[in-house]
Each structure stands twice: as structure tokens, then as C-alpha cells.
mmCIF file of C-alpha atoms in Angstrom:
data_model
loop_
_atom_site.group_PDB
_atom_site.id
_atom_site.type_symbol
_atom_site.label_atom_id
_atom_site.label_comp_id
_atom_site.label_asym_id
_atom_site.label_seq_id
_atom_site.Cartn_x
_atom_site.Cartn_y
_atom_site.Cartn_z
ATOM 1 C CA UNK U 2 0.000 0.000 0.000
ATOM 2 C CA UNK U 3 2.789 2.254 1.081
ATOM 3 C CA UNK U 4 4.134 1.855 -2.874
ATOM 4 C CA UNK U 5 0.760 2.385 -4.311
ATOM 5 C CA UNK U 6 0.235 5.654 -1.877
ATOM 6 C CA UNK U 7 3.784 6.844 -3.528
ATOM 7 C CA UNK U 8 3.187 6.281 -6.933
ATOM 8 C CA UNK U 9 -0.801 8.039 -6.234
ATOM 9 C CA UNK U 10 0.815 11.256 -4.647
ATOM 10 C CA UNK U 11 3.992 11.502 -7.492
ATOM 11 C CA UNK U 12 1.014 11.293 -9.952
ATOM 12 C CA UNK U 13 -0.877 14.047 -7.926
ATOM 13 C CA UNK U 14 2.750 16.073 -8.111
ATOM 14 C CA UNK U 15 2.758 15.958 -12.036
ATOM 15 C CA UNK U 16 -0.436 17.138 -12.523
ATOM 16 C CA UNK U 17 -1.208 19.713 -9.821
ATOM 17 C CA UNK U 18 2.770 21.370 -11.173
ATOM 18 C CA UNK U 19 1.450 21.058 -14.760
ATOM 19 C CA UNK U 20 -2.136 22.611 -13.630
ATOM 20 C CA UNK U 21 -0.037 25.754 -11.876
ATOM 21 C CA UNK U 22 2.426 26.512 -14.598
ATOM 22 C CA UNK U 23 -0.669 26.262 -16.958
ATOM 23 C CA UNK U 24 -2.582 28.482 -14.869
ATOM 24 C CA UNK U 25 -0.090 31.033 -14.349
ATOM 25 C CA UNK U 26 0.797 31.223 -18.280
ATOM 26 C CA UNK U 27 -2.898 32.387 -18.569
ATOM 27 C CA UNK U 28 -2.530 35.121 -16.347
ATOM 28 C CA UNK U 29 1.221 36.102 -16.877
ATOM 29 C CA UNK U 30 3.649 36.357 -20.147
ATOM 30 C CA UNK U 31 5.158 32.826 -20.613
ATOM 31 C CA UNK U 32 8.694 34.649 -20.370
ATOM 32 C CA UNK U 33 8.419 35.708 -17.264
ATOM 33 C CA UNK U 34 7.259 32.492 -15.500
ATOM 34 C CA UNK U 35 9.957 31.018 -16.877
ATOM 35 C CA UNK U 36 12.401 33.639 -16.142
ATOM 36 C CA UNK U 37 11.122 33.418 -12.291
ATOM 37 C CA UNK U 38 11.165 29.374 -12.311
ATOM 38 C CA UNK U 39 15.059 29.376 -13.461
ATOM 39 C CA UNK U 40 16.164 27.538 -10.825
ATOM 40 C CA UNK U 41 13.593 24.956 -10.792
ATOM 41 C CA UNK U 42 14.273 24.958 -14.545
ATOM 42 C CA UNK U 43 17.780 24.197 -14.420
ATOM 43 C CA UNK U 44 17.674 21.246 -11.635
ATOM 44 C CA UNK U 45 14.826 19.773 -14.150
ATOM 45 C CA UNK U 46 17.260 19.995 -17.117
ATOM 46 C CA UNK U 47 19.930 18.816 -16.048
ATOM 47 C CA UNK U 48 17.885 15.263 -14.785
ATOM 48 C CA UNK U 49 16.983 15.581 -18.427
ATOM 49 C CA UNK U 50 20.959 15.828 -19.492
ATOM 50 C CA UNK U 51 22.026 13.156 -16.801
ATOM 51 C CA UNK U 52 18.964 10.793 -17.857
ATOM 52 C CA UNK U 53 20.348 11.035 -21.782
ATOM 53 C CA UNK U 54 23.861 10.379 -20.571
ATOM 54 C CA UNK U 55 22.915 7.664 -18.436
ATOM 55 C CA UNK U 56 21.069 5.459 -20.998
ATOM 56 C CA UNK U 57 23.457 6.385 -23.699
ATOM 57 C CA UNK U 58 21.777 9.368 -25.628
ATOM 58 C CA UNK U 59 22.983 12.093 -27.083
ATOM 59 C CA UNK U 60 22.698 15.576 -25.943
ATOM 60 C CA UNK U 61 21.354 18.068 -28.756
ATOM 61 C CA UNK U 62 19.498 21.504 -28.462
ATOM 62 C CA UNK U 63 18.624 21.441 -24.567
ATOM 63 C CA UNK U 64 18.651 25.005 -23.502
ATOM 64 C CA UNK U 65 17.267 26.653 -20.590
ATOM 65 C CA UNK U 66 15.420 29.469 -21.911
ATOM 66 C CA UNK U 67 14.388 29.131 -25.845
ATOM 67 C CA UNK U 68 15.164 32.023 -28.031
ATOM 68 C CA UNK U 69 11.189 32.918 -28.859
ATOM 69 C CA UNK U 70 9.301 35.507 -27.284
ATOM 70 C CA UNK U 71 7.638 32.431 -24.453
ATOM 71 C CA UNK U 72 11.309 31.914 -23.547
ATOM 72 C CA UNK U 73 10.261 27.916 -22.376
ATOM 73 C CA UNK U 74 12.795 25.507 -22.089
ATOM 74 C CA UNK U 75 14.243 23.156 -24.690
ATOM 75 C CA UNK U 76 14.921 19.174 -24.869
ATOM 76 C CA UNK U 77 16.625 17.632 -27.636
ATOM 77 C CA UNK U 78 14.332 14.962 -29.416
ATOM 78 C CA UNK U 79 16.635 14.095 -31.893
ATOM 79 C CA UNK U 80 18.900 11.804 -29.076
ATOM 80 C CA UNK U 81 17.258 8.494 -27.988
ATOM 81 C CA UNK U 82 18.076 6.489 -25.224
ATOM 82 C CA UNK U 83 19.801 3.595 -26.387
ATOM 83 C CA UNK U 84 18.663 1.242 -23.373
ATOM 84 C CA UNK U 85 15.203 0.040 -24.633
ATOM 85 C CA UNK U 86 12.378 0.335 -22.423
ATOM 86 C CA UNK U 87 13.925 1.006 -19.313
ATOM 87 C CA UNK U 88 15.913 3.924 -20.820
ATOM 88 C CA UNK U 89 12.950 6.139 -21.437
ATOM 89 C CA UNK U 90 11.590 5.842 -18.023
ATOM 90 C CA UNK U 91 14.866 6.562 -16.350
ATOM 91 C CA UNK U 92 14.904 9.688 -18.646
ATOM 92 C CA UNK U 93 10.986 10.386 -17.787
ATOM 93 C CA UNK U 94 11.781 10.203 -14.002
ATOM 94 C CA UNK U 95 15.050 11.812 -13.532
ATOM 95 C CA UNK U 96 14.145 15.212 -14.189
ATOM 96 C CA UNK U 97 11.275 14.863 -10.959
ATOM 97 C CA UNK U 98 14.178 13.134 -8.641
ATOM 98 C CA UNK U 99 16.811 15.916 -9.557
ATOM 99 C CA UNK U 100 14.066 18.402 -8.113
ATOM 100 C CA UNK U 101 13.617 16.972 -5.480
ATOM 101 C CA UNK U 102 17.132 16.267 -4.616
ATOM 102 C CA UNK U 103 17.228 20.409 -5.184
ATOM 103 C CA UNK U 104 14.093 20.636 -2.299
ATOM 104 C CA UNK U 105 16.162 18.518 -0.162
ATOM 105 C CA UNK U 106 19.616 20.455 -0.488
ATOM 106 C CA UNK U 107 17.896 23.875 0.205
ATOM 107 C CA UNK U 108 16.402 22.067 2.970
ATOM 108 C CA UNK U 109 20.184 21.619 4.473
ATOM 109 C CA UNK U 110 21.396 24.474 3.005
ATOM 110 C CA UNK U 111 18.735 27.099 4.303
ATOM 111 C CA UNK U 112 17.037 25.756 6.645
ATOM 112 C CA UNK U 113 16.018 26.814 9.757
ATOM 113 C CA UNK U 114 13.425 26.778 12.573
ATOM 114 C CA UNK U 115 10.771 28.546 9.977
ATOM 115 C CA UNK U 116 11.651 25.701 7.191
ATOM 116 C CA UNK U 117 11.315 22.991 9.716
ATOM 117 C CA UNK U 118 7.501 24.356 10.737
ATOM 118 C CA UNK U 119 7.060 24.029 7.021
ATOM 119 C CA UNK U 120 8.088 20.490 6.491
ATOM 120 C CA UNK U 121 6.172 19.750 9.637
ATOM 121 C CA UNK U 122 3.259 17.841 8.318
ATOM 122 C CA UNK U 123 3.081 14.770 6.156
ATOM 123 C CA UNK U 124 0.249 13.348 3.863
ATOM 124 C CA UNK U 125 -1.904 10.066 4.693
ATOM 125 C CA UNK U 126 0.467 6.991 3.460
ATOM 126 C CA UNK U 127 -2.365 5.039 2.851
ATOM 127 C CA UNK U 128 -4.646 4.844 -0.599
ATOM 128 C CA UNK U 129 -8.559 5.966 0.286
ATOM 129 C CA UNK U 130 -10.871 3.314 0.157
ATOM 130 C CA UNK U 131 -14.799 4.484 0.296
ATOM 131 C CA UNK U 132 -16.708 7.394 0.738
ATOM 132 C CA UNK U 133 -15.937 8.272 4.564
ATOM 133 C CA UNK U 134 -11.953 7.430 3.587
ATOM 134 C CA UNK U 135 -11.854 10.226 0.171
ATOM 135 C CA UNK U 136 -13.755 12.786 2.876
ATOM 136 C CA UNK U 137 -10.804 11.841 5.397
ATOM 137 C CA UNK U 138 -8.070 12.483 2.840
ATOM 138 C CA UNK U 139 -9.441 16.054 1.284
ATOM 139 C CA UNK U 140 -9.612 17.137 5.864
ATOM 140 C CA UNK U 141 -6.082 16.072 6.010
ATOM 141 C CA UNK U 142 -5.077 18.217 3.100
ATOM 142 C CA UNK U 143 -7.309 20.757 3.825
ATOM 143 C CA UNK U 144 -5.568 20.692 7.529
ATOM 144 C CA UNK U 145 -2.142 20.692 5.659
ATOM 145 C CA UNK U 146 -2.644 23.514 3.350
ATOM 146 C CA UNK U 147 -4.063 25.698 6.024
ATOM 147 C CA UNK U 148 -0.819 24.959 8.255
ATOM 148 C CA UNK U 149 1.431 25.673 5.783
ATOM 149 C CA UNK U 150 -0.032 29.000 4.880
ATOM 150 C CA UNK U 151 -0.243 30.263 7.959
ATOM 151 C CA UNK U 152 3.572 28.710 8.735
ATOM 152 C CA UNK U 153 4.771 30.416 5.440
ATOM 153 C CA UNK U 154 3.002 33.837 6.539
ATOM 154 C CA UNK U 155 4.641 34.099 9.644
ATOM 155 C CA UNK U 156 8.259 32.660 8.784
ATOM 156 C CA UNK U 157 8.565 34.952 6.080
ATOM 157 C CA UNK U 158 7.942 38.202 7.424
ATOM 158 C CA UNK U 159 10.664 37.721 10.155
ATOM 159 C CA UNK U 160 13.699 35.364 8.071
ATOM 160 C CA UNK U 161 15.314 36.018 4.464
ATOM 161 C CA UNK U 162 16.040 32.110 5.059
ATOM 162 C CA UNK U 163 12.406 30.828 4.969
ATOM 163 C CA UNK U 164 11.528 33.633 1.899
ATOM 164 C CA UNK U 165 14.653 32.085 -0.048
ATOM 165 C CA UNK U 166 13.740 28.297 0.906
ATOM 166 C CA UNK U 167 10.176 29.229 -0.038
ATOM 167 C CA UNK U 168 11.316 30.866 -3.520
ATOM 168 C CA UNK U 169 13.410 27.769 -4.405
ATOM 169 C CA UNK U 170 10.239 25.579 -3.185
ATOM 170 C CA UNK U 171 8.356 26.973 -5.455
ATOM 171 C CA UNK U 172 10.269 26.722 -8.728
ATOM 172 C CA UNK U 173 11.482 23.614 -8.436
ATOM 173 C CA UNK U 174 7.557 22.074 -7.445
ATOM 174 C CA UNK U 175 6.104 23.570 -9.874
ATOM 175 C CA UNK U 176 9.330 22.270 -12.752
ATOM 176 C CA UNK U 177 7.764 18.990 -11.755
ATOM 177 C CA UNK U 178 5.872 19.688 -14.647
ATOM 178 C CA UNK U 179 6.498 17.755 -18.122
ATOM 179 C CA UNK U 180 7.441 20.182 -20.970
ATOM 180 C CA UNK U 181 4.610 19.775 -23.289
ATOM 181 C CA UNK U 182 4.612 16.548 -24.743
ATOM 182 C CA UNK U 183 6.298 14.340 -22.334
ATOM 183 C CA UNK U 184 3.231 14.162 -19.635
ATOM 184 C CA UNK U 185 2.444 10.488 -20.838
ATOM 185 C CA UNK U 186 5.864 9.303 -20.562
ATOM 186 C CA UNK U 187 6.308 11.259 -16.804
ATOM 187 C CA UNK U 188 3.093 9.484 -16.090
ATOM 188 C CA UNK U 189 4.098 5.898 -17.322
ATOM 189 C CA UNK U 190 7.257 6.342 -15.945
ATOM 190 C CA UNK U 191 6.280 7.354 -12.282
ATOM 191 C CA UNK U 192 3.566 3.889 -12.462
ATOM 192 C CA UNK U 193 7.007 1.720 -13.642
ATOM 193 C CA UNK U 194 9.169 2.501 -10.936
ATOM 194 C CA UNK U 195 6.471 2.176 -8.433
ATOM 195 C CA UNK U 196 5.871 -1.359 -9.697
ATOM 196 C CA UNK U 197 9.523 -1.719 -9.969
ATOM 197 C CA UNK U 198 10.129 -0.308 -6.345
ATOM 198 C CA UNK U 199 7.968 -2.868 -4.929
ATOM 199 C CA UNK U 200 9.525 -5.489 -6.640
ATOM 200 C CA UNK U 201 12.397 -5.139 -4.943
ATOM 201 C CA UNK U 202 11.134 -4.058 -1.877
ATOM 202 C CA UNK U 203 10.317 -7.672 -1.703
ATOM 203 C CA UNK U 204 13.836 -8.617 -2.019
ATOM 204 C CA UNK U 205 15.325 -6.058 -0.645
ATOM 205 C CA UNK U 206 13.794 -5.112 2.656
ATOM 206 C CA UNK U 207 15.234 -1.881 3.370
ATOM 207 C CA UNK U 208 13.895 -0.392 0.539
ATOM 208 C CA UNK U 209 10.524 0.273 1.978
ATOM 209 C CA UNK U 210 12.779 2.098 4.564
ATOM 210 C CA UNK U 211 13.873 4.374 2.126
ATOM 211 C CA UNK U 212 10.672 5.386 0.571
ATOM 212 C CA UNK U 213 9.394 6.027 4.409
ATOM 213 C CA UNK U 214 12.169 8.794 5.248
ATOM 214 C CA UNK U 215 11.496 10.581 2.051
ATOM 215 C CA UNK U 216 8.169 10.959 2.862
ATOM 216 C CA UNK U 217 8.562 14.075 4.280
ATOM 217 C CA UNK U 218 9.717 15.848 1.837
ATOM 218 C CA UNK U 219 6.997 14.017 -0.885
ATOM 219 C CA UNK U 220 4.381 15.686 1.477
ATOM 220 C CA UNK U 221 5.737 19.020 1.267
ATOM 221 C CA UNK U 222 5.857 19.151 -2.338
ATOM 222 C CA UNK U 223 2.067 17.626 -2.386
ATOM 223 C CA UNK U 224 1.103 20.654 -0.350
ATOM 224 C CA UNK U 225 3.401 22.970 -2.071
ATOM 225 C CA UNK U 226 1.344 22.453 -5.004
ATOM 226 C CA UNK U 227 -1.710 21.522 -4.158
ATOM 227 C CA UNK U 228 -1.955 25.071 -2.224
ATOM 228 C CA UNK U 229 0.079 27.245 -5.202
ATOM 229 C CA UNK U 230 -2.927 25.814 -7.274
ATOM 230 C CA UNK U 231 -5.939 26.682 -4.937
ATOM 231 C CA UNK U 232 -4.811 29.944 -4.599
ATOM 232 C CA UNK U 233 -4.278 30.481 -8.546
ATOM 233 C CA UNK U 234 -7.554 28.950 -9.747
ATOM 234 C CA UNK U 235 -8.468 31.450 -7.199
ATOM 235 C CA UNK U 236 -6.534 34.291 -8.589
ATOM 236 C CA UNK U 237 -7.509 33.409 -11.954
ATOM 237 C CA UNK U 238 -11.148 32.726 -11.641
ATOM 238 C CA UNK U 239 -11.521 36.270 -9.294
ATOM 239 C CA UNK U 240 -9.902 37.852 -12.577
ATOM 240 C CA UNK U 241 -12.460 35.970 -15.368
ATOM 241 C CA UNK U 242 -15.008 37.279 -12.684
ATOM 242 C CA UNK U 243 -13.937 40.745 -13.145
ATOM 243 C CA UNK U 244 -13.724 40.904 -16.737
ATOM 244 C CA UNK U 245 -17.250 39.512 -16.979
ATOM 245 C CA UNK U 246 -18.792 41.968 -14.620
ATOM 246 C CA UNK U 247 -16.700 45.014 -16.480
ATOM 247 C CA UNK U 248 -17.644 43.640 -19.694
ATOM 248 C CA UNK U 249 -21.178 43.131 -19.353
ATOM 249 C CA UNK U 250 -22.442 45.927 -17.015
ATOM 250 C CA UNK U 251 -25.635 44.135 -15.486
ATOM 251 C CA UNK U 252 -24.409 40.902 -15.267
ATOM 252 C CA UNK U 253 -25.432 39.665 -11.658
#
């Protein structure tokens, strides 16, 4: 179950950073989102690079920022991985790990008793089951976005530490998201090495041990994005609300 839970909540990731970046496109200039995600943009990158290397691909075109007027980032898809199956999903899920190997070094790096609050809380480890057990899992998130708000509020008005921590957070979250065209493969990737994780967690007992200790930090980007994409569908849906009342004076 504790596989399965992973695998769920890594899906969740993908999606709710792909539903933020596609939000904030709407209501911002391309460029500049992906001027302000840099960082996240570069630790995504180079788990592209490293994947390509790793399987035996070739390295062609990969930039940071393209040279258009949207400014998004470039992979090569002229290199293929030269390990067959396996190759594409290390490539698929490499780019998510290297992100949150960047999460976990400004975690060392930066952090502090304000960080600490933040990584406080931890999602359910356990798939919902029923009516009464989906109801349970929306309160505990619920619970966990309104902590980390107000945790984020109040460490960043007194410590350049937790705004810094909570800048980096958020671009390298929300770079969990596939460039455009590579959301299947993320997807079918993150379901292989869940099946392959608990494969050999069978074997190898300690494994389960591993995926345990990093759940802390899984929660916190859950939360990360699950909250950055409440409070844009807010954003956004406050501003569609203003354009139809300006537009269309006796709309109710």
C-alpha cells in the first residue's frame, strides 16, 4: 500500500505542477514564468541531461530558456536512449528526482526553525478506500494547506532564510511539470518505478525504509502544489469574474 500511496501522490505532483504553470501562463507572459522558475528549470534539465547520458543518448538543443518571445525551455528529441524500455523511463523520471534532490539540499542548506515548521506535516500513506476514507483524505489536506499558509506567513515576514527556501520551493515544485509533450511518458514512468520499487522491496527489505524517510519531503511538495494551485484557480477565476462583470455591465 505504502508503494501504491507513492506512486498516487507523485502522480498528484505531475499534474497539480502542470495545472499551476498552466494556470499562471494564462494570467502572466510565458517569459516571465519562466524567467522566475530558473532555478527549478535548471535542476529539471539537467535530470533531463544526466537521464540522456545515463542510458546512452545524445545531448542536442537542450537550452534553458528558448530564443522565442515564451522563452520555455528546450529538450533535444533528436537523441534516444539507447537502453530500450527502461531507458525512457529513467529519462521520464530523472528530471522529478533531480528536483527533489534540489528541495532537499535547500532544505540543508537554508534551513532553519521557519523551514522545519514548514516540512512539519506529512500526507496520509495510505490509498482511500470508500466514501468516509476520500472525505478523510481532502480534511487532512485541507488541515495541511491551512498549516502551511499560515507557517509560510509568519516565517517569512521575520527570516530572508524561509523567503529564499520558499522561492526555491516553489520553482522547483512547480518544474515537476512535463514540458509539453512528455506528460504520458512522466506518467508511465512514475507507475514503472512504483511497480519496480515494490519489486524489490520484496527482495530487498530496506527499501521500503527508504521510501518512508522521504516521505517528508513528498508531502511538502504535495502541499506545495496543491496550495500554489488553490490559490491560482483562485486568482484566476476572481480575474475571469472581473472581466465579466466590467464587460457586461448588469451581469449579476
Amino acid at each position: 500500500m505504502l508503494y501504491a500511496a507513492a506512486v498516487f501522490w507523485m502522480i498528484i505532483v505531475v499534474l497539480s505542477a502542470s495545472g499551476v504553470y498552466f494556470l499562471w501562463a494564462g494570467m502572466v507572459k510565458s517569459r516571465i514564468v519562466n524567467i522566475v522558475l530558473l532555478p527549478g528549470t535548471l535542476a529539471a534539465q539537467l535530470g533531463h541531461v544526466l537521464g540522456m547520458l545515463v542510458t546512452g543518448g545524445t545531448v542536442e538543443g537542450t537550452s534553458l530558456i528558448s530564443d522565442d518571445e515564451s522563452a520555455n525551455p528546450k529538450q533535444s528529441n533528436t537523441g534516444k536512449s539507447k537502453i530500450p524500455v527502461v531507458g525512457p523511463l529513467i529519462v521520464g523520471v530523472l528530471p522529478l528526482l533531480t528536483c527533489a534532490g534540489g528541495i532537499l539540499l535547500s532544505t540543508l542548506l537554508i534551513g532553519g526553525p521557519g523551514v522545519d515548521r514548514l516540512i512539519a506535516g506529512e500526507v496520509l500513506r495510505k490509498l482511500p478506500v470508500g466514501v468516509p476514507a476520500f472525505w478523510d483524505l481532502l480534511r487532512n489536506l485541507i488541515d495541511l494547506m491551512e498549516q502551511m499558509l499560515g507557517v509560510a506567513v509568519q516565517a517569512g515576514g521575520s527570516s530572508w532564510r524561509a523567503w529564499l527556501f520558499m522561492y526555491l520551493l516553489v520553482c522547483l515544485t512547480v518544474r515537476m511539470a512535463p514540458l509539453p509533450g512528455h506528460l504520458r511518458g512522466a506518467l508511465a514512468a512514475i507507475a514503472s518505478f512504483g511497480i519496480i520499487a515494490f519489486v524489490i522491496g520484496l527482495i530487498f527489505a530496506p527499501t521500503q525504509g527508504i521510501v518512508e524517510r522521504s516521505w517528508s519531503m513528498l508531502s511538502l511538495t504535495v502541499i506545495t502544489l496543491l496550495l500554489l494551485l488553490v490559490i491560482s484557480a483562485l486568482i484566476r477565476g476572481a480575474v475571469a469574474l472581473g472581466r465579466v462583470i466590467l464587460n457586461r455591465p448588469g451581469a449579476v
